[in-house]
Every structure is written in structure tokens, then in C-alpha cells.
Tab-separated table of C-alpha atoms in Angstrom:
chain	number	residue	atom	x	y	z
O	1	THR	CA	78.560	125.427	62.005
O	2	LEU	CA	81.704	123.468	61.125
O	3	SER	CA	83.678	122.446	64.018
O	4	VAL	CA	87.205	123.187	64.098
O	5	SER	CA	89.560	120.257	63.871
O	6	GLU	CA	91.585	119.480	67.171
O	7	LYS	CA	94.913	120.161	65.462
O	8	GLU	CA	93.644	123.547	64.500
O	9	PHE	CA	92.221	124.192	67.713
O	10	THR	CA	95.292	123.428	69.531
O	11	SER	CA	97.438	125.559	67.319
O	12	LYS	CA	95.299	128.740	68.064
O	13	PHE	CA	94.937	127.853	71.784
O	14	LEU	CA	98.469	127.610	72.266
O	15	THR	CA	98.964	131.044	70.493
O	16	LEU	CA	96.284	132.580	72.764
O	17	ALA	CA	97.543	130.924	76.063
O	18	THR	CA	101.206	132.233	75.352
O	19	LEU	CA	100.223	135.712	74.289
O	20	ASN	CA	101.165	136.976	77.771
O	21	GLU	CA	103.558	135.944	80.534
O	22	PRO	CA	101.605	133.396	82.556
O	23	VAL	CA	100.332	134.351	86.266
O	24	LEU	CA	101.971	131.202	87.424
O	25	PRO	CA	105.382	130.318	86.185
O	26	SER	CA	106.128	126.667	84.602
O	27	ASN	CA	108.111	125.873	87.835
O	28	TYR	CA	105.519	127.417	90.222
O	29	GLN	CA	104.823	125.535	93.516
O	30	LYS	CA	102.545	126.428	96.129
O	31	PRO	CA	104.475	125.556	99.275
O	32	LEU	CA	102.853	122.482	100.810
O	33	LYS	CA	102.464	124.472	103.961
O	34	ASP	CA	99.900	126.586	102.375
O	35	VAL	CA	97.903	123.794	100.669
O	36	SER	CA	94.677	123.397	102.594
O	37	ALA	CA	92.694	121.396	100.203
O	38	LEU	CA	93.638	118.159	98.093
O	39	GLY	CA	91.102	118.491	95.229
O	40	VAL	CA	88.641	115.586	94.691
O	41	ALA	CA	89.695	111.838	95.022
O	42	LEU	CA	90.235	110.182	91.405
O	43	PRO	CA	88.176	107.294	90.704
O	44	ALA	CA	89.877	103.963	91.214
O	45	LEU	CA	91.307	102.159	88.240
O	46	LYS	CA	89.984	98.649	87.155
O	47	TYR	CA	93.463	97.438	86.791
O	48	ARG	CA	95.408	95.997	89.483
O	49	TYR	CA	99.066	97.109	90.343
O	50	ASN	CA	101.531	94.300	91.218
O	51	PRO	CA	104.553	95.830	92.818
O	52	LYS	CA	106.494	92.746	92.439
O	53	ARG	CA	105.936	92.845	88.732
O	54	ALA	CA	107.397	96.313	88.367
O	55	LYS	CA	110.973	96.466	86.855
F	1	MET	CA	126.255	115.384	142.890
F	2	SER	CA	126.942	117.542	139.878
F	3	THR	CA	124.403	117.565	137.007
F	4	GLU	CA	126.980	115.977	134.708
F	5	ASN	CA	127.602	113.050	136.997
F	6	LYS	CA	123.869	112.712	137.448
F	7	ASP	CA	123.319	112.703	133.564
F	8	ASN	CA	126.144	110.056	133.608
F	9	VAL	CA	124.301	107.944	136.261
F	10	ILE	CA	121.133	107.854	134.260
F	11	GLN	CA	122.899	107.042	130.918
F	12	GLN	CA	124.454	104.151	132.514
F	13	LYS	CA	121.260	102.986	133.860
F	14	LEU	CA	119.682	103.346	130.478
F	15	ALA	CA	122.388	101.450	128.795
F	16	ARG	CA	122.101	98.686	131.511
F	17	THR	CA	118.284	98.464	130.916
F	18	LEU	CA	118.839	98.114	127.112
F	19	HIS	CA	121.306	95.685	127.487
F	20	ARG	CA	119.036	93.513	129.705
F	21	PHE	CA	116.352	94.003	126.982
F	22	GLU	CA	118.799	92.835	124.155
F	23	SER	CA	119.603	89.767	126.137
F	24	LYS	CA	116.073	88.799	126.508
F	25	ILE	CA	115.463	89.543	122.745
F	26	VAL	CA	118.442	87.331	121.818
F	27	ALA	CA	116.922	84.529	124.218
F	28	GLY	CA	113.767	84.851	122.449
F	29	ASP	CA	111.868	86.142	125.428
F	30	TYR	CA	109.823	88.722	123.512
F	31	TYR	CA	106.784	89.062	125.662
F	32	GLU	CA	108.992	89.729	128.919
F	33	ALA	CA	111.263	91.879	127.158
F	34	HIS	CA	108.504	94.179	125.668
F	35	GLN	CA	106.704	94.210	129.154
F	36	THR	CA	109.629	95.011	131.305
F	37	LEU	CA	110.662	97.691	128.637
F	38	ARG	CA	107.099	99.342	128.703
F	39	THR	CA	107.168	99.358	132.607
F	40	ILE	CA	110.371	101.244	132.689
F	41	ALA	CA	109.505	103.681	130.034
F	42	ASN	CA	106.396	104.203	132.165
F	43	ARG	CA	108.506	105.240	135.064
F	44	TYR	CA	110.601	107.781	132.757
F	45	VAL	CA	107.183	109.260	131.345
F	46	ARG	CA	105.767	109.681	134.908
F	47	ALA	CA	108.849	111.425	136.029
F	48	LYS	CA	108.655	113.653	132.635
F	49	THR	CA	112.017	112.540	131.681
F	50	TYR	CA	111.045	112.264	128.140
F	51	GLU	CA	114.187	112.081	126.356
F	52	LEU	CA	115.200	108.881	128.193
F	53	ALA	CA	111.714	107.533	127.578
F	54	ILE	CA	112.089	108.259	123.759
F	55	GLU	CA	115.467	106.836	123.526
F	56	LEU	CA	114.606	103.564	125.293
F	57	VAL	CA	111.187	102.990	123.393
F	58	SER	CA	112.729	103.621	120.152
F	59	GLN	CA	115.601	101.373	120.746
F	60	GLY	CA	113.406	98.841	122.068
F	61	SER	CA	111.141	99.042	119.079
F	62	THR	CA	114.065	98.754	116.837
F	63	SER	CA	115.286	95.751	118.305
F	64	LEU	CA	111.715	94.001	118.241
F	65	LEU	CA	111.266	94.926	114.578
F	66	LYS	CA	114.801	93.488	113.765
F	67	ALA	CA	113.698	90.292	115.445
F	68	LYS	CA	110.640	90.109	113.269
F	69	GLN	CA	108.228	90.796	116.167
F	70	GLY	CA	106.042	93.158	114.269
F	71	GLY	CA	103.256	93.315	116.849
F	72	SER	CA	105.315	94.202	119.898
F	73	GLY	CA	107.508	96.274	117.631
F	74	THR	CA	104.503	98.405	116.402
F	75	ASP	CA	103.015	98.496	119.747
F	76	LEU	CA	106.149	100.378	121.011
F	77	ILE	CA	105.795	102.843	118.086
F	78	PHE	CA	102.350	103.662	119.054
F	79	TYR	CA	103.532	104.204	122.467
F	80	LEU	CA	106.473	106.434	121.112
F	81	LEU	CA	103.968	108.605	119.386
F	82	GLU	CA	102.118	108.887	122.739
F	83	ILE	CA	105.037	110.003	124.461
F	84	TYR	CA	105.590	112.547	121.500
F	85	ASP	CA	102.312	113.820	121.922
F	86	GLN	CA	102.618	114.232	125.723
F	87	ALA	CA	106.077	115.765	125.387
F	88	GLU	CA	104.934	117.905	122.496
F	89	VAL	CA	107.736	116.863	120.563
F	90	THR	CA	107.953	118.943	117.242
F	91	VAL	CA	108.723	117.877	113.973
F	92	ASP	CA	112.344	118.289	113.051
F	93	ASP	CA	115.213	116.219	111.731
F	94	ALA	CA	115.746	114.253	114.781
F	95	SER	CA	112.117	113.556	115.601
F	96	ILE	CA	111.176	112.660	111.982
F	97	GLY	CA	114.312	110.615	111.577
F	98	ARG	CA	113.696	108.327	114.511
F	99	LEU	CA	110.300	107.635	112.869
F	100	ILE	CA	111.667	107.073	109.558
F	101	GLN	CA	114.279	104.528	110.795
F	102	LEU	CA	111.373	102.667	112.575
F	103	LEU	CA	108.996	102.821	109.647
F	104	VAL	CA	111.851	101.198	107.358
F	105	LEU	CA	112.052	98.253	109.549
F	106	ILE	CA	108.425	97.306	109.329
F	107	GLU	CA	107.376	94.427	107.418
F	108	PRO	CA	105.203	95.607	104.402
F	109	THR	CA	102.836	92.667	105.356
F	110	GLU	CA	102.582	93.923	108.883
F	111	PRO	CA	98.726	94.244	109.582
F	112	ASN	CA	99.396	97.103	111.775
F	113	MET	CA	101.189	99.102	109.160
F	114	LYS	CA	98.500	101.464	107.963
F	115	ASP	CA	97.553	102.467	111.388
F	116	VAL	CA	101.272	103.129	112.258
F	117	ILE	CA	101.487	105.325	109.230
F	118	THR	CA	98.395	107.125	110.298
F	119	GLY	CA	99.369	107.501	113.591
F	120	MET	CA	102.838	109.257	112.584
F	121	ASN	CA	101.391	111.437	110.170
F	122	ASN	CA	98.665	112.677	112.629
F	123	TRP	CA	101.619	113.429	114.811
F	124	SER	CA	103.482	115.471	111.999
F	125	VAL	CA	100.015	117.281	111.431
F	126	LYS	CA	99.722	118.500	114.864
F	127	PHE	CA	103.239	119.537	115.443
F	128	SER	CA	104.218	121.082	112.107
F	129	ASP	CA	102.768	123.746	109.848
F	130	TYR	CA	101.984	121.147	107.211
F	131	LYS	CA	98.084	120.631	107.203
F	132	PHE	CA	98.573	117.222	105.773
F	133	GLY	CA	101.802	116.225	107.406
F	134	ASP	CA	105.589	116.304	106.824
F	135	PRO	CA	106.651	115.817	103.167
F	136	TYR	CA	110.009	113.860	103.994
F	137	LEU	CA	107.991	111.488	106.334
F	138	HIS	CA	105.246	111.117	103.280
F	139	ASN	CA	108.002	110.048	100.918
F	140	VAL	CA	108.899	107.031	103.095
F	141	MET	CA	105.351	106.286	104.119
F	142	ALA	CA	104.463	106.057	100.323
F	143	LEU	CA	107.291	103.569	99.472
F	144	LYS	CA	106.293	101.387	102.312
F	145	LEU	CA	102.688	101.560	101.364
F	146	LEU	CA	103.627	100.717	97.865
F	147	GLU	CA	105.541	97.670	99.140
F	148	GLY	CA	102.691	96.617	101.185
F	149	GLU	CA	100.210	97.079	98.008
F	150	HIS	CA	98.057	99.803	99.364
F	151	ILE	CA	98.396	101.835	96.031
F	152	TYR	CA	95.908	104.574	96.330
F	153	GLU	CA	97.200	105.449	99.929
F	154	ALA	CA	100.780	105.381	98.277
F	155	GLU	CA	99.645	107.667	95.564
F	156	ARG	CA	98.255	110.356	98.124
F	157	TYR	CA	101.502	110.431	100.033
F	158	PHE	CA	103.563	110.493	96.914
F	159	MET	CA	101.546	113.591	95.802
F	160	LEU	CA	102.348	115.376	99.158
F	161	GLY	CA	105.944	114.286	99.079
F	162	THR	CA	109.136	115.710	98.283
F	163	HIS	CA	110.890	116.148	94.881
F	164	ASP	CA	111.970	112.694	95.254
F	165	SER	CA	108.612	111.421	95.400
F	166	VAL	CA	107.775	112.724	91.686
F	167	GLY	CA	109.973	110.453	89.997
F	168	LYS	CA	108.664	107.737	92.081
F	169	TYR	CA	105.025	108.602	91.543
F	170	ILE	CA	105.707	108.757	87.743
F	171	GLU	CA	107.373	105.416	87.911
F	172	LEU	CA	104.342	103.899	89.726
F	173	VAL	CA	101.916	105.239	87.194
F	174	TRP	CA	103.993	104.213	84.315
F	175	ASP	CA	104.456	100.699	85.670
F	176	TRP	CA	100.894	100.434	86.467
F	177	PHE	CA	100.038	101.367	82.911
F	178	VAL	CA	102.435	98.864	81.325
F	179	GLN	CA	100.872	96.206	83.422
F	180	ALA	CA	97.396	97.055	82.375
F	181	VAL	CA	98.299	97.173	78.719
F	182	ASP	CA	99.820	93.660	79.129
F	183	GLU	CA	96.526	92.405	80.736
F	184	ASP	CA	94.658	93.921	77.892
F	185	ILE	CA	96.900	92.426	75.152
F	186	GLN	CA	96.530	89.010	76.963
F	187	LYS	CA	92.782	89.338	76.588
F	188	GLY	CA	93.193	89.753	72.974
F	189	PHE	CA	92.672	93.810	72.703
F	190	ASN	CA	94.652	95.485	69.946
F	191	THR	CA	96.995	98.584	70.815
F	192	PRO	CA	95.277	98.882	74.306
F	193	GLN	CA	97.861	101.833	75.146
F	194	LEU	CA	95.905	104.038	72.928
F	195	THR	CA	92.834	103.735	75.322
F	196	LEU	CA	94.288	103.047	78.566
F	197	VAL	CA	97.060	105.799	78.369
F	198	GLY	CA	94.837	108.716	79.478
F	199	SER	CA	93.359	107.303	82.425
F	200	PHE	CA	96.760	106.769	83.955
F	201	PHE	CA	98.372	109.929	82.886
F	202	ASN	CA	95.331	111.926	84.149
F	203	ARG	CA	96.107	110.837	87.857
F	204	LEU	CA	99.484	112.732	87.790
F	205	ILE	CA	98.202	115.936	86.219
F	206	PHE	CA	95.124	116.279	88.096
F	207	ASN	CA	96.613	115.513	91.446
F	208	TYR	CA	99.487	118.025	90.955
F	209	LEU	CA	97.188	120.498	89.645
F	210	PHE	CA	94.838	120.064	92.587
F	211	ILE	CA	97.773	121.338	94.944
F	212	SER	CA	98.907	123.890	92.570
F	213	ASN	CA	102.315	122.258	91.890
F	214	ILE	CA	102.710	123.443	88.408
F	215	LYS	CA	106.377	122.276	88.229
F	216	PHE	CA	105.654	118.828	89.135
F	217	ALA	CA	102.740	118.657	86.811
F	218	ASN	CA	105.013	119.875	83.874
F	219	GLU	CA	107.552	117.296	85.081
F	220	ALA	CA	105.293	114.653	85.031
F	221	LYS	CA	103.958	115.545	81.592
F	222	GLU	CA	107.491	115.582	80.082
F	223	LYS	CA	108.873	112.387	81.686
F	224	PHE	CA	105.538	110.341	81.218
F	225	LEU	CA	104.989	111.165	77.743
F	226	LYS	CA	108.512	110.918	76.497
F	227	GLN	CA	108.614	107.485	77.926
F	228	TYR	CA	105.287	106.628	76.297
F	229	VAL	CA	106.396	107.737	72.861
F	230	GLU	CA	109.675	105.929	73.254
F	231	GLU	CA	108.483	102.703	74.513
F	232	TYR	CA	105.324	102.477	72.079
F	233	PRO	CA	107.001	103.555	68.672
F	234	ASP	CA	103.704	102.935	66.938
F	235	VAL	CA	101.992	105.868	68.633
F	236	LYS	CA	101.336	108.736	66.185
F	237	TYR	CA	102.419	112.158	67.455
F	238	GLU	CA	104.179	115.422	66.664
F	239	THR	CA	105.725	117.758	69.196
F	240	ILE	CA	104.923	121.458	69.107
F	241	ALA	CA	107.117	123.863	71.043
F	242	LYS	CA	105.764	127.455	71.832
F	243	ARG	CA	107.868	130.109	73.581
F	244	ILE	CA	105.982	131.223	76.788
F	245	PRO	CA	106.845	135.067	77.590
F	246	GLY	CA	109.152	135.474	80.563
F	247	GLN	CA	109.735	131.565	80.977
F	248	ASP	CA	113.124	130.131	80.431
F	249	GLU	CA	111.793	127.025	78.683
F	250	ASP	CA	109.269	126.522	75.850
F	251	PHE	CA	106.103	124.777	76.482
F	252	LYS	CA	106.233	121.488	74.604
F	253	LEU	CA	103.235	119.872	73.527
F	254	PHE	CA	103.093	116.172	72.588
F	255	PHE	CA	100.131	116.271	69.912
F	256	PHE	CA	98.713	112.775	69.761
F	257	ASN	CA	96.514	111.894	66.584
F	258	ASP	CA	94.698	109.112	68.512
F	259	CYS	CA	94.351	110.461	71.997
F	260	SER	CA	92.535	113.776	72.606
F	261	GLU	CA	92.756	113.013	76.400
F	262	LEU	CA	96.405	113.485	76.336
F	263	ASN	CA	96.236	116.726	74.444
F	264	PHE	CA	93.485	118.018	76.503
F	265	LEU	CA	95.477	117.428	79.738
F	266	GLN	CA	98.647	119.027	78.406
F	267	LEU	CA	96.592	122.223	77.409
F	268	LEU	CA	95.018	122.274	80.926
F	269	ILE	CA	98.411	122.596	82.739
F	270	LEU	CA	99.198	125.632	80.609
F	271	THR	CA	95.600	127.134	81.080
F	272	CYS	CA	96.052	126.657	84.850
F	273	GLN	CA	99.236	128.754	84.677
F	274	THR	CA	97.343	131.388	82.919
F	275	LYS	CA	94.442	131.678	85.152
F	276	ASN	CA	92.445	132.873	82.262
F	277	LYS	CA	88.858	131.984	82.812
F	278	ALA	CA	87.989	132.527	79.000
F	279	LEU	CA	90.810	130.152	77.805
F	280	PHE	CA	89.513	127.513	80.592
F	281	GLN	CA	86.047	127.705	79.018
F	282	SER	CA	86.976	127.656	75.532
F	283	LEU	CA	89.126	124.493	76.491
F	284	ASN	CA	86.064	122.842	78.112
F	285	GLU	CA	84.115	123.766	75.072
F	286	GLN	CA	86.267	122.151	72.493
F	287	TYR	CA	86.513	119.080	74.660
F	288	LYS	CA	83.035	118.517	75.730
F	289	GLU	CA	83.169	114.754	76.143
F	290	LEU	CA	86.060	115.127	78.385
F	291	SER	CA	84.832	117.924	80.258
F	292	THR	CA	81.836	115.989	81.229
F	293	LYS	CA	84.057	112.927	82.240
F	294	PHE	CA	86.168	115.147	84.395
F	295	ALA	CA	83.379	117.337	85.669
F	296	PRO	CA	84.320	116.948	89.375
F	297	GLN	CA	88.080	117.345	88.720
F	298	LEU	CA	87.467	120.508	86.408
F	299	GLU	CA	84.906	122.214	89.055
F	300	PHE	CA	87.629	122.018	91.706
F	301	LEU	CA	90.335	123.605	89.189
F	302	GLY	CA	87.677	126.053	88.178
F	303	GLN	CA	87.436	127.217	91.667
F	304	GLU	CA	91.076	127.120	92.589
F	305	TYR	CA	92.641	128.890	89.455
F	306	PHE	CA	89.765	130.998	87.640
F	307	GLY	CA	87.460	131.911	90.380
F	308	ILE	CA	84.330	130.141	89.249
F	309	PRO	CA	82.206	129.350	92.056
F	310	ALA	CA	81.327	125.553	92.487
F	311	GLN	CA	77.781	124.772	91.570
F	312	ARG	CA	77.297	122.456	94.509
F	313	GLN	CA	73.999	120.829	95.085
F	314	SER	CA	72.209	123.490	97.005
F	315	ASN	CA	72.378	122.450	100.918
F	316	PHE	CA	68.887	122.762	102.315
F	317	LEU	CA	69.969	123.701	105.904
F	318	GLN	CA	72.614	126.089	104.634
F	319	ASP	CA	70.093	127.898	102.512
F	320	MET	CA	67.406	128.023	105.185
F	321	MET	CA	69.915	129.356	107.749
F	322	SER	CA	71.454	131.950	105.114
F	323	GLY	CA	67.599	132.939	104.627
F	324	LEU	CA	67.080	133.233	108.187
F	325	LEU	CA	70.013	135.490	108.815
F	326	GLY	CA	68.925	137.579	105.778
F	327	GLY	CA	71.878	136.484	103.510
F	328	SER	CA	71.325	137.272	99.791
F	329	LYS	CA	72.544	133.792	98.580
């Protein structure tokens, strides 16, 4: 089977994903009072951050 | 004696105590000042006149911190939190404000700082409806932790902060990314931004999607990627705008020729909004490598938005118990 190019996939995907009104609007925020899980811890990056170097 | 008079007398006493305390601080008698104040505050606590104890201890801590006496200053913050706990002080503008004022005065290099922050947050968890603590407090804590170079802790508190925190979190991730690019350029790599950008951008997107904050995920997407294409003009991209039914604004996708990770993450936000399981599976199917790389993150999102049960490694004890109890699982 021929794999679909990423560009083609994206275009089709966007069409499908925007057929209907989304369940969660683009400005949806679950109130923090209702948040009971934080997801998974993201892996640490191998780059150090130096706050003194930041603009 | 009328109540008003009695209150006056108490206020005068408190003022005198604080005055004596201040003179000792000025004279450099920190130890004595600290001990005396604790003794008097103890008396107030035993008499359950918590308001006075709170006033005395927080002012005492303020003076010590201003005099760069981090150890004694933070000791009094811990004591203040004990009083808060005992007096069952709930989270409101005044109780939070007092802690924020103290927090701001702590030196970022103060060894107790992380513990103070944990103590404050624990109090706000216990005496508010926020399971992870108060968002306003988080915003200040994150800034303080950042100054003290506790980056991952700062990140966590930004994520659970206010709208003000979003801009600061994006700024942190951006600055961190720029520093990483510089570091790699110095090592002789060509265009390291292309390989690095995803690993920074994904933190913003995953963290906000985890707590179902679509608004902040979209905001982070927009701001971070806009800055990326502006400051790295060699990056090849095109924008695709798509009208979303029922929404005021289009979904804007920055399509990158050389970075699938950025494309995938943007599509992921929209997919979470739809809560459409088939779309989620098709996205994962198309980006197999990334869905393997982000397996734990996507498993959580699968559960949260699409009702896909997590395929946890079987828990022997739990399986045995459910077997004994006649469970069908």
C-alpha cells in the first residue's frame, strides 16, 4: 500500500476533524477545582536552563 | 472595660512588642528577637487569639527576611503555617496575600525555600477546593522557583497557575529552547532548532491537555509557533486556516515541512477537542513513531478524552482480589 504523504493526510484530517462542532470549544478550560489528575510526568530535558541568561 | 477598649489595649501591646522586636533587629540581635517573638506568639496561640499571633508572626518574618535572616525568617513562616492550620484559616485574599508577601521576600538561594513552598501549598490544598492548591499562590511560587533554578518544579506550578502564568510558562520554554539551540550550535551542529523544537513545544501542549485546558493549549500553540517562525526565518512552513463549526476563530495550523512533531501536536489539540476516538486512532496510526515515543502521554489522553481504558501492566494483587470477589475483569 502507498502511504499517504503527511501533507495530504493533514489536509484530509483537518477536514474530518472540523465537520462538526467540537465537543470542547477552543477556549474550553476545565476549572482547576475539578482537576483531579495531572497526567504523566514529562521526561527531563538534557539541556540546562539558566534563568540569568534569559532575556 | 468595653470590648473596644480591650481591643485597643491589645493592639497597643502588639504594637509595643513589634516595636521592641524591630529595635532588636536594627541592633543585629536576630537570635534574641526571633526567640522573644516566638515566646509571645506562643502565648497568643495558647489563648487562641489567633489573629494577633498571625499578625505578630507574619510581621516578624517580614522584618527578618528583609534583614536577610533567611533561616529565622523562614522558620517563622513555618510557624505561621502551623497557626493557620490550628486556627483553620481558609484560603481567601487576605490569607493568601500574607503568604505571597512573605514568599516574595525569600532569597531564591534560601535552602528552605522549596520546603516553604511545599508547606504553603499543602495548606492551600487543605483549606480550599483546589486539589493541587491555589492558582494565585502557584503563580508566585513558580516565579520564585524559577529564580532559584528549580525549573521542573516551576513548570508544574505554572501549569496549575493563573492566566498570567501561561505567558510566563511559554516564555520559560522559549528561552530554554533558545539556550539549547545556542548550546548545540557551539558544539558545531547545523540548524539544531529543527530537531530540538518539538521536545520543548510538546511540554506546553501535553501539560495543558493533561488538565483539559484547551484554551491555554491553543494559546501556547499560537504564541510559541509564531515566535518560532519569526525568529528562525529559515524554517519552512505554511499556515492552513480551517473554520471550526460553532467557534469564533479558525483553527490555524502551522504546517512544517521538516518537523512532523510540531504538526502532530497541533492536530492533537484539535483531536482532543472533538473527543472522537476514530480520529485519535487515525492520528496515532499516521504518526506511528511519535505515538510510540509518546506512549505514556497518549495513553493518559486516550483515557481522558476518548474513553480508551489504559492498558496498565496487570496488577497481580488486584487481579487476584477481583477474582476472589467474583469480578469479571
